[in-house]
Short mmCIF file of C-alpha atoms and ligand atoms in Angstrom, two decimals:
data_model
loop_
_atom_site.label_atom_id
_atom_site.label_comp_id
_atom_site.label_asym_id
_atom_site.label_seq_id
_atom_site.Cartn_x
_atom_site.Cartn_y
_atom_site.Cartn_z
CA UNK A 1 47.56 190.72 14.49
CA UNK A 2 44.72 191.50 12.54
CA UNK A 3 41.18 190.72 14.18
CA UNK A 4 40.43 187.12 13.67
CA UNK A 5 37.47 185.68 11.69
CA UNK A 6 36.20 182.31 13.51
CA UNK A 7 34.89 179.81 11.03
CA UNK A 8 32.06 177.90 12.85
CA UNK A 9 30.92 174.63 10.86
CA UNK A 10 27.28 175.31 10.34
CA UNK A 11 28.00 179.21 9.81
CA UNK A 12 29.92 177.93 6.92
CA UNK A 13 26.96 175.75 5.64
CA UNK A 14 24.10 177.74 6.51
CA UNK A 15 23.12 181.27 7.73
CA UNK A 16 24.57 181.74 11.79
CA UNK A 17 21.57 180.86 14.25
CA UNK A 18 20.83 183.98 15.59
CA UNK A 19 19.42 186.93 13.73
CA UNK A 20 22.27 189.55 15.03
CA UNK A 21 24.92 186.97 13.98
CA UNK A 22 23.00 186.24 10.75
CA UNK A 23 23.56 189.97 9.88
CA UNK A 24 27.05 190.67 11.14
CA UNK A 25 29.81 191.60 9.35
CA UNK A 26 31.99 189.21 10.73
CA UNK A 27 29.51 186.23 9.52
CA UNK A 28 29.23 187.91 6.09
CA UNK A 29 33.23 188.17 5.70
CA UNK A 30 33.54 184.31 7.06
CA UNK A 31 31.36 183.39 4.39
CA UNK A 32 33.03 185.54 1.63
CA UNK A 33 36.61 184.10 2.84
CA UNK A 34 35.34 180.29 2.85
CA UNK A 35 33.86 180.69 -0.78
CA UNK A 36 36.78 182.86 -1.90
CA UNK A 37 39.73 180.32 -2.53
CA UNK A 38 38.85 176.75 -2.76
CA UNK A 39 42.20 175.04 -3.88
CA UNK A 40 41.01 171.50 -4.66
CA UNK A 41 42.90 169.67 -1.74
CA UNK A 42 41.41 168.13 0.95
CA UNK A 43 42.48 167.39 4.53
CA UNK A 44 41.39 164.50 7.22
CA UNK A 45 41.92 165.66 11.01
CA UNK A 46 42.13 163.35 13.67
CA UNK A 47 42.48 164.32 17.67
CA UNK A 48 43.40 163.02 20.51
CA UNK A 49 43.68 164.13 24.07
CA UNK A 50 42.23 167.17 25.70
CA UNK A 51 40.11 170.10 25.20
CA UNK A 52 43.51 172.12 24.60
CA UNK A 53 44.21 169.48 21.31
CA UNK A 54 40.59 169.55 20.51
CA UNK A 55 40.66 173.48 20.13
CA UNK A 56 44.17 173.41 18.71
CA UNK A 57 42.49 171.08 15.93
CA UNK A 58 40.20 173.81 15.22
CA UNK A 59 42.81 176.37 14.58
CA UNK A 60 44.60 174.22 12.63
CA UNK A 61 41.40 173.55 10.67
CA UNK A 62 40.67 177.23 10.20
CA UNK A 63 44.29 177.55 8.80
CA UNK A 64 43.70 175.17 6.36
CA UNK A 65 40.43 176.40 5.53
CA UNK A 66 41.73 179.84 4.88
CA UNK A 67 44.19 178.16 2.18
CA UNK A 68 41.67 176.76 0.59
CA UNK A 69 41.29 173.21 2.02
CA UNK A 70 38.16 171.11 2.16
CA UNK A 71 37.84 168.71 5.37
CA UNK A 72 36.61 165.02 4.59
CA UNK A 73 36.20 161.85 6.65
CA UNK A 74 38.44 159.74 5.71
CA UNK A 75 41.88 159.25 5.11
CA UNK A 76 41.51 157.63 1.75
CA UNK A 77 39.74 160.71 0.55
CA UNK A 78 42.54 163.14 1.85
CA UNK A 79 45.51 165.00 0.55
CA UNK A 80 46.59 166.02 3.82
CA UNK A 81 46.10 163.24 6.46
CA UNK A 82 47.02 164.94 10.21
CA UNK A 83 46.79 163.29 13.56
CA UNK A 84 47.07 165.88 16.50
CA UNK A 85 48.15 163.72 18.73
CA UNK A 86 48.20 163.22 23.15
CA UNK A 87 51.47 161.60 25.01
CA UNK A 88 50.05 162.16 28.61
CA UNK A 89 49.34 158.67 28.94
CA UNK A 90 50.91 155.66 27.25
CA UNK A 91 47.60 154.25 25.30
CA UNK A 92 46.79 157.30 23.59
CA UNK A 93 50.57 157.46 22.28
CA UNK A 94 50.44 153.68 21.03
CA UNK A 95 47.46 154.82 19.46
CA UNK A 96 48.63 157.03 17.41
CA UNK A 97 51.65 154.91 15.83
CA UNK A 98 49.17 152.14 15.35
CA UNK A 99 47.15 154.81 13.20
CA UNK A 100 50.84 155.68 11.09
CA UNK A 101 50.82 152.16 10.53
CA UNK A 102 47.33 152.07 8.60
CA UNK A 103 47.71 154.79 6.56
CA UNK A 104 51.03 153.63 5.40
CA UNK A 105 49.50 152.36 1.90
CA UNK A 106 47.72 155.84 1.77
CA UNK A 107 50.92 157.38 1.63
CA UNK A 108 52.39 155.42 -0.83
CA UNK A 109 49.22 157.35 -3.16
CA UNK A 110 51.22 160.20 -2.65
CA UNK A 111 49.28 161.82 -0.01
CA UNK A 112 50.89 163.63 2.77
CA UNK A 113 50.74 162.16 6.39
CA UNK A 114 51.42 165.05 9.45
CA UNK A 115 51.73 164.23 13.27
CA UNK A 116 51.39 167.32 15.43
CA UNK A 117 50.70 168.24 19.05
CA UNK A 118 52.62 166.53 21.88
CA UNK A 119 53.80 163.13 20.38
CA UNK A 120 55.38 165.54 17.47
CA UNK A 121 56.93 167.34 20.19
CA UNK A 122 58.24 164.29 22.52
CA UNK A 123 59.52 161.92 19.68
CA UNK A 124 60.32 164.33 16.91
CA UNK A 125 62.44 163.19 13.97
CA UNK A 126 62.81 159.81 15.41
CA UNK A 127 58.93 159.91 14.24
CA UNK A 128 60.64 159.77 10.47
CA UNK A 129 62.88 156.72 11.35
CA UNK A 130 59.61 154.63 12.84
CA UNK A 131 57.43 156.05 10.23
CA UNK A 132 59.12 157.22 7.33
CA UNK A 133 56.27 157.67 5.10
CA UNK A 134 55.32 160.79 7.69
CA UNK A 135 56.28 163.99 5.88
CA UNK A 136 55.41 166.84 8.34
CA UNK A 137 56.32 166.81 12.44
CA UNK A 138 55.07 169.80 14.24
CA UNK A 139 54.73 170.41 18.14
CA UNK A 140 52.30 172.35 19.23
CA UNK A 141 54.54 175.50 20.11
CA UNK A 142 55.50 175.90 16.81
CA UNK A 143 51.73 175.66 15.27
CA UNK A 144 51.82 179.38 14.56
CA UNK A 145 54.68 178.23 11.94
CA UNK A 146 51.64 175.84 10.32
CA UNK A 147 50.88 177.97 7.10
CA UNK A 148 54.89 178.02 6.47
CA UNK A 149 55.05 174.33 6.62
CA UNK A 150 51.77 173.50 4.90
CA UNK A 151 53.27 175.84 1.95
CA UNK A 152 56.54 174.03 2.11
CA UNK A 153 54.68 170.65 1.57
CA UNK A 154 52.87 172.30 -1.16
CA UNK A 155 56.08 173.18 -2.76
CA UNK A 156 57.22 169.54 -2.66
CA UNK A 157 59.62 169.62 0.19
CA UNK A 158 59.95 165.79 1.15
CA UNK A 159 59.90 166.45 5.09
CA UNK A 160 59.03 169.43 7.29
CA UNK A 161 59.35 169.86 11.17
CA UNK A 162 58.29 172.59 13.15
CA UNK A 163 59.83 171.33 16.88
CA UNK A 164 61.13 174.59 18.35
CA UNK A 165 60.19 174.91 21.74
CA UNK A 166 61.91 177.85 23.16
CA UNK A 167 59.00 180.48 22.10
CA UNK A 168 56.92 183.68 23.79
CA UNK A 169 54.12 183.06 21.07
CA UNK A 170 51.01 181.69 21.20
CA UNK A 171 49.11 180.34 18.40
CA UNK A 172 46.34 182.77 17.17
CA UNK A 173 45.30 182.56 13.55
CA UNK A 174 43.09 184.59 11.43
CA UNK A 175 40.52 181.65 11.48
CA UNK A 176 39.28 179.20 13.49
CA UNK A 177 36.58 176.47 12.46
CA UNK A 178 34.97 175.42 15.44
CA UNK A 179 33.31 172.16 15.91
CA UNK A 180 30.96 172.82 18.99
CA UNK A 181 27.81 175.08 17.79
CA UNK A 182 27.19 175.90 21.46
CA UNK A 183 30.10 176.42 23.56
CA UNK A 184 33.64 178.39 21.92
CA UNK A 185 36.78 177.79 23.08
CA UNK A 186 39.47 180.15 23.49
CA UNK A 187 42.99 179.30 24.55
CA UNK A 188 44.28 182.08 26.90
CA UNK A 189 47.32 180.45 28.07
CA UNK A 190 49.78 177.83 26.52
CA UNK A 191 52.49 175.52 28.08
CA UNK A 192 53.50 175.05 31.46
CA UNK A 193 56.00 176.55 33.66
CA UNK A 194 55.25 174.02 36.66
CA UNK A 195 57.47 170.58 36.68
CA UNK A 196 54.93 168.07 38.10
CA UNK A 197 56.66 164.56 38.22
CA UNK A 198 54.78 162.36 36.06
CA UNK A 199 53.77 165.04 33.32
CA UNK A 200 55.09 165.52 29.91
CA UNK A 201 53.44 169.07 29.17
CA UNK A 202 56.39 170.97 30.14
CA UNK A 203 58.58 169.17 27.28
CA UNK A 204 55.62 169.11 24.68
CA UNK A 205 54.17 172.42 25.33
CA UNK A 206 56.60 174.27 25.97
CA UNK A 207 57.13 177.42 28.60
CA UNK A 208 53.76 179.37 30.16
CA UNK A 209 52.84 182.28 27.73
CA UNK A 210 49.78 184.46 27.56
CA UNK A 211 47.67 186.04 25.16
CA UNK A 212 47.14 190.10 25.98
CA UNK A 213 43.60 190.51 27.95
CA UNK A 214 42.55 192.67 24.55
CA UNK A 215 43.27 190.21 22.11
CA UNK A 216 41.30 187.56 24.12
CA UNK A 217 38.19 190.03 24.82
CA UNK A 218 37.91 190.92 20.79
CA UNK A 219 37.95 186.88 20.06
CA UNK A 220 35.04 186.94 22.88
CA UNK A 221 33.04 189.90 21.30
CA UNK A 222 33.65 188.33 17.67
CA UNK A 223 32.20 184.88 19.40
CA UNK A 224 29.07 186.73 20.42
CA UNK A 225 28.27 188.41 16.62
CA UNK A 226 28.49 185.06 15.49
CA UNK A 227 25.61 183.66 18.11
CA UNK A 228 27.68 182.00 20.85
CA UNK A 229 26.77 182.77 24.43
CA UNK A 230 28.75 180.36 26.23
CA UNK A 231 32.49 180.31 26.00
CA UNK A 232 34.71 178.41 27.94
CA UNK A 233 38.85 179.91 28.45
CA UNK A 234 41.46 177.55 28.21
CA UNK A 235 44.91 176.73 29.36
CA UNK A 236 46.96 174.12 30.82
CA UNK A 237 46.97 175.97 34.25
CA UNK A 238 44.03 178.52 33.07
CA UNK A 239 44.26 180.60 36.38
CA UNK A 240 48.28 181.27 36.17
CA UNK A 241 47.21 183.39 33.49
CA UNK A 242 49.42 187.06 33.16
CA UNK A 243 48.42 189.69 31.03
CA UNK A 244 51.82 190.76 28.90
CA UNK A 245 49.61 194.09 28.04
CA UNK A 246 49.59 197.17 29.73
CA UNK A 247 46.35 196.57 31.19
CA UNK A 248 47.93 193.50 32.96
CA UNK A 249 44.60 192.23 34.54
CA UNK A 250 45.22 188.94 36.54
CA UNK A 251 43.19 185.56 35.88
CA UNK A 252 40.33 186.91 38.46
CA UNK A 253 39.93 190.51 36.45
CA UNK A 254 40.06 188.49 33.00
CA UNK A 255 36.94 186.66 34.18
CA UNK A 256 35.36 189.49 35.25
CA UNK A 257 36.13 191.45 32.19
CA UNK A 258 34.79 188.43 29.83
CA UNK A 259 31.61 187.88 31.76
CA UNK A 260 30.96 191.58 31.39
CA UNK A 261 31.03 191.27 27.36
CA UNK A 262 27.07 191.83 26.17
CA UNK A 263 25.58 189.00 24.97
CA UNK A 264 27.98 186.49 27.07
CA UNK A 265 25.92 184.43 29.29
CA UNK A 266 27.92 181.52 30.46
CA UNK A 267 31.95 181.54 30.62
CA UNK A 268 33.67 178.19 31.81
CA UNK A 269 37.42 177.67 32.26
CA UNK A 270 39.59 174.93 32.61
CA UNK A 271 42.37 173.60 34.28
CA UNK A 272 42.85 175.63 37.13
CA UNK A 273 46.33 174.85 39.26
CA UNK A 274 45.41 174.70 43.06
CA UNK A 275 48.89 176.60 43.78
CA UNK A 276 47.38 179.60 41.76
CA UNK A 277 43.67 179.49 42.81
CA UNK A 278 42.99 182.64 44.67
CA UNK A 279 40.03 183.74 46.60
CA UNK A 280 39.75 186.57 44.06
CA UNK A 281 38.59 183.58 41.76
CA UNK A 282 35.49 182.95 44.08
CA UNK A 283 34.76 186.33 44.71
CA UNK A 284 34.32 186.77 40.72
CA UNK A 285 32.01 183.93 40.93
CA UNK A 286 29.98 185.32 43.35
CA UNK A 287 29.71 188.85 42.07
CA UNK A 288 29.44 188.10 38.03
CA UNK A 289 26.14 185.54 37.21
CA UNK A 290 27.29 184.44 34.02
CA UNK A 291 30.95 182.99 35.62
CA UNK A 292 29.23 179.38 35.79
CA UNK A 293 29.16 177.48 39.43
CA UNK A 294 31.78 174.88 38.66
CA UNK A 295 35.49 174.59 39.16
CA UNK A 296 37.66 171.99 37.86
CA UNK A 297 40.59 171.94 40.60
CA UNK A 298 42.85 168.65 39.91
CA UNK A 299 44.16 167.22 43.24
CA UNK A 300 46.03 163.98 41.94
CA UNK A 301 46.49 162.68 45.44
CA UNK A 302 45.47 163.18 48.94
CA UNK A 303 48.11 162.22 50.44
CA UNK A 304 51.00 165.05 51.09
CA UNK A 305 53.57 162.67 50.89
CA UNK A 306 52.54 161.75 47.43
CA UNK A 307 52.03 165.38 46.66
CA UNK A 308 55.28 166.21 47.06
CA UNK A 309 56.92 163.18 45.52
CA UNK A 310 54.47 164.42 42.32
CA UNK A 311 56.27 168.02 42.86
CA UNK A 312 52.59 169.43 43.15
CA UNK A 313 53.39 172.60 44.76
CA UNK A 314 50.62 172.34 47.75
CA UNK A 315 49.85 169.90 50.26
CA UNK A 316 46.66 168.35 51.21
CA UNK A 317 45.81 170.91 53.73
CA UNK A 318 46.49 173.66 51.24
CA UNK A 319 44.54 172.08 48.97
CA UNK A 320 41.76 171.85 51.34
CA UNK A 321 41.85 175.40 52.22
CA UNK A 322 41.14 176.47 48.42
CA UNK A 323 37.94 173.85 49.02
CA UNK A 324 36.88 175.68 51.91
CA UNK A 325 36.88 179.14 50.15
CA UNK A 326 34.80 177.27 47.12
CA UNK A 327 32.37 175.72 49.77
CA UNK A 328 31.90 179.05 51.46
CA UNK A 329 30.81 180.60 48.55
CA UNK A 330 27.40 182.53 48.42
CA UNK A 331 26.42 180.59 45.70
CA UNK A 332 26.63 176.79 45.33
CA UNK A 333 29.91 176.12 43.14
CA UNK A 334 30.39 172.48 42.17
CA UNK A 335 34.06 171.25 42.30
CA UNK A 336 35.56 168.29 39.86
CA UNK A 337 38.93 166.46 40.21
CA UNK A 338 41.68 164.52 38.29
CA UNK A 339 42.97 161.55 40.54
CA UNK A 340 46.15 159.45 39.66
CA UNK A 341 46.27 156.10 41.97
CA UNK A 342 49.35 154.10 42.05
CA UNK A 343 52.10 156.64 41.72
CA UNK A 344 55.42 155.52 42.36
CA UNK A 345 55.76 155.13 46.47
CA UNK A 346 51.88 155.28 47.30
CA UNK A 347 51.05 153.13 50.04
CA UNK A 348 48.07 151.79 51.36
CA UNK A 349 47.62 154.58 53.70
CA UNK A 350 48.33 157.14 51.36
CA UNK A 351 45.21 156.15 49.26
CA UNK A 352 43.40 156.11 52.17
CA UNK A 353 44.47 160.00 52.44
CA UNK A 354 42.83 160.09 48.65
CA UNK A 355 39.23 158.30 49.72
CA UNK A 356 38.96 160.47 52.83
CA UNK A 357 40.09 163.58 50.85
CA UNK A 358 36.79 162.47 48.55
CA UNK A 359 34.48 162.03 51.34
CA UNK A 360 35.75 165.81 52.77
CA UNK A 361 35.26 167.91 49.52
CA UNK A 362 32.31 165.75 48.09
CA UNK A 363 33.39 166.38 44.19
CA UNK A 364 30.64 166.57 41.39
CA UNK A 365 32.90 164.59 39.19
CA UNK A 366 36.82 162.65 39.36
CA UNK A 367 38.61 161.80 36.05
CA UNK A 368 40.89 158.87 37.86
CA UNK A 369 43.37 157.17 36.36
CA UNK A 370 46.27 154.65 37.10
CA UNK A 371 49.93 156.07 36.92
CA UNK A 372 51.72 155.05 33.72
CA UNK A 373 55.41 156.25 33.36
CA UNK A 374 56.02 159.02 30.56
CA UNK A 375 59.02 159.53 28.91
CA UNK A 376 61.48 162.28 30.02
CA UNK A 377 59.35 162.60 33.02
CA UNK A 378 61.13 162.57 36.74
CA UNK A 379 58.44 159.59 37.41
CA UNK A 380 60.05 157.52 35.36
CA UNK A 381 63.32 157.72 37.29
CA UNK A 382 61.06 156.10 40.28
CA UNK A 383 60.51 152.74 41.15
CA UNK A 384 56.89 151.95 39.77
CA UNK A 385 56.36 149.54 42.90
CA UNK A 386 52.93 149.37 42.95
CA UNK A 387 51.66 146.38 41.03
CA UNK A 388 49.56 146.72 38.43
CA UNK A 389 46.63 144.90 39.88
CA UNK A 390 46.73 146.80 42.91
CA UNK A 391 46.68 149.86 40.96
CA UNK A 392 43.56 148.05 39.36
CA UNK A 393 41.91 147.46 42.76
CA UNK A 394 42.58 151.22 44.42
CA UNK A 395 41.43 152.69 40.89
CA UNK A 396 38.22 150.37 41.37
CA UNK A 397 37.52 151.14 44.83
CA UNK A 398 37.83 154.66 44.06
CA UNK A 399 35.27 155.00 41.21
CA UNK A 400 33.30 153.31 43.38
CA UNK A 401 33.31 155.80 46.45
CA UNK A 402 33.37 158.80 44.05
CA UNK A 403 29.86 157.04 42.18
CA UNK A 404 28.13 157.01 45.55
CA UNK A 405 28.90 160.71 46.41
CA UNK A 406 28.07 161.66 42.82
CA UNK A 407 24.65 159.84 43.43
CA UNK A 408 24.31 161.06 46.50
CA UNK A 409 24.95 164.85 45.63
CA UNK A 410 22.50 164.80 43.06
CA UNK A 411 19.92 163.73 44.62
CA UNK A 412 19.48 166.68 46.37
CA UNK A 413 18.70 168.70 43.25
CA UNK A 414 15.51 166.40 42.83
CA UNK A 415 12.65 168.68 42.82
CA UNK A 416 14.73 172.14 41.67
CA UNK A 417 14.48 173.97 38.93
CA UNK A 418 17.53 174.40 36.79
CA UNK A 419 18.83 176.51 33.66
CA UNK A 420 19.76 174.40 30.51
CA UNK A 421 21.65 175.01 27.82
CA UNK A 422 19.83 172.83 25.07
CA UNK A 423 22.71 170.78 23.13
CA UNK A 424 21.16 167.78 21.45
CA UNK A 425 18.76 165.01 21.43
CA UNK A 426 19.44 162.19 23.97
CA UNK A 427 16.69 160.09 22.55
CA UNK A 428 13.56 160.59 20.34
CA UNK A 429 11.45 163.12 22.45
CA UNK A 430 14.16 163.72 24.57
CA UNK A 431 16.56 166.34 24.58
CA UNK A 432 20.05 167.23 26.80
CA UNK A 433 21.83 169.62 27.99
CA UNK A 434 24.14 171.53 30.61
CA UNK A 435 23.59 173.30 33.46
CA UNK A 436 25.84 176.12 34.71
CA UNK A 437 27.63 173.50 37.36
CA UNK A 438 28.38 171.04 34.10
CA UNK A 439 25.93 168.48 34.67
CA UNK A 440 24.50 166.64 32.10
CA UNK A 441 20.42 166.69 32.17
CA UNK A 442 17.98 164.84 30.01
CA UNK A 443 14.83 165.93 29.49
CA UNK A 444 11.19 166.05 28.13
CA UNK A 445 9.42 169.50 27.12
CA UNK A 446 5.56 170.08 26.10
CA UNK A 447 7.13 172.05 23.27
CA UNK A 448 10.24 170.76 21.49
CA UNK A 449 13.01 173.41 22.73
CA UNK A 450 15.61 174.95 20.24
CA UNK A 451 19.25 173.81 20.14
CA UNK A 452 21.29 176.89 21.69
CA UNK A 453 18.56 178.06 23.71
CA UNK A 454 18.53 178.21 27.81
CA UNK A 455 15.68 176.37 29.66
CA UNK A 456 14.35 175.74 33.16
CA UNK A 457 13.94 172.03 33.75
CA UNK A 458 12.46 170.82 36.92
CA UNK A 459 14.49 167.91 38.16
CA UNK A 460 12.68 164.44 38.76
CA UNK A 461 15.45 161.77 38.71
CA UNK A 462 19.11 161.66 39.40
CA UNK A 463 22.06 159.49 38.61
CA UNK A 464 25.18 159.67 39.66
CA UNK A 465 26.19 161.32 35.80
CA UNK A 466 23.45 162.67 34.85
CA UNK A 467 19.75 164.26 35.67
CA UNK A 468 16.32 163.95 34.55
CA UNK A 469 13.81 166.17 34.23
CA UNK A 470 11.21 168.03 32.52
CA UNK A 471 11.09 171.47 30.99
CA UNK A 472 8.92 174.15 32.68
CA UNK A 473 6.47 176.19 30.03
S1 SF4 D 501 50.61 171.53 36.21
FE1 SF4 D 501 51.98 169.65 36.28
S2 SF4 D 501 50.23 168.34 35.36
FE2 SF4 D 501 49.41 170.54 35.16
S3 SF4 D 501 50.77 170.44 32.75
FE3 SF4 D 501 52.04 171.09 34.29
S4 SF4 D 501 53.50 169.87 34.79
FE4 SF4 D 501 51.43 168.81 33.64
#
């Protein structure tokens, strides 16, 4: 595998933002690569779902850029229309078929319509039956074959598929087109070997396979050359990482190695599975200032009975043990989570256990959802016995409780100075950025800050989802 060239949108259009990056060989190389081979073809790419999908799309776009394609903003203007899909919730999957209906007319004009990602893997060739105008169906475990599949389409093949799941390969490309100019995503582990009863991922993304630590560190060094200071390591279970190279780094060691790359100022990682979360990860965060003060640790339910039914591989007590490691850390580490309400068999008592867990843990953020049965999962065979209205009631109660917790936790930050990475303007005269703990801060500044720089901000006000302050000169 040659060294990757990471193509960033602004780097393509203009010089990268830092002097070091402007002068770097990598930046020169990527400009040359971009200019070298335009082929007159265009693509449109829409992404649904999680950060893994967002980053997969960055790599898919990189593959197409490398073949000389240009990206456009509307399916009507594209030769190749791609949907990178998510099937974790029913609504997201439905949206894809609605999109496919909308582009039926476009397909009649000879354009190629393709479905990528989880819906592609889950529905497979049945997509051709439901939407015969689709010509490409490719699951994420087959993205390495994308250049070959696109070449087949260019050669006139009517239908091509990449649906193999049984792979030990990860999707590493020579080109990645990065959309976020401040935070670079890197996938370090793909797939999932767990079997949560509600989840389609093991069926759509295949078994767990990790990249070598050497390839990850090489990519991080390349990102620094391009001017990135913040990287986010991604994996469905990022902390299940197992280095396949002789270095045999475990996840905590990899975190430290990434944090020590000169020029890296912030390292994030998501999503951690509680079963594989270790005290060594907390110790690494304590030791390395570049590791952000934030852990996303999905709990899903506060009831051990429901966790067992969900096949989550930990109990409420085991989860709280991990939270205690985080709470005891020498520097404050913010905790966020994911919660499902209304899982089959969830009683009022189970739900109360989830609410009491919120009180105990004091999360800084939570993504919460009503259970919805998904195809090919164990939960599909369980009676979906919590009525929809009751699921809605529980969700509203949980979200209100969590909102109060976040408000109280954020109010404690009023008067503190926090370092913010400036990411944009929230309104005229006001800038927005994130703290190491992943809180959004909107702030004014006596001198306009540059995007991508770090600023100290004094917090004046707090809401449940963001802070307001003023930059310190
Ligand atoms: S750990 Fe569970 S929820 Fe997460 S991707 Fe694997 S099966 Fe899905």
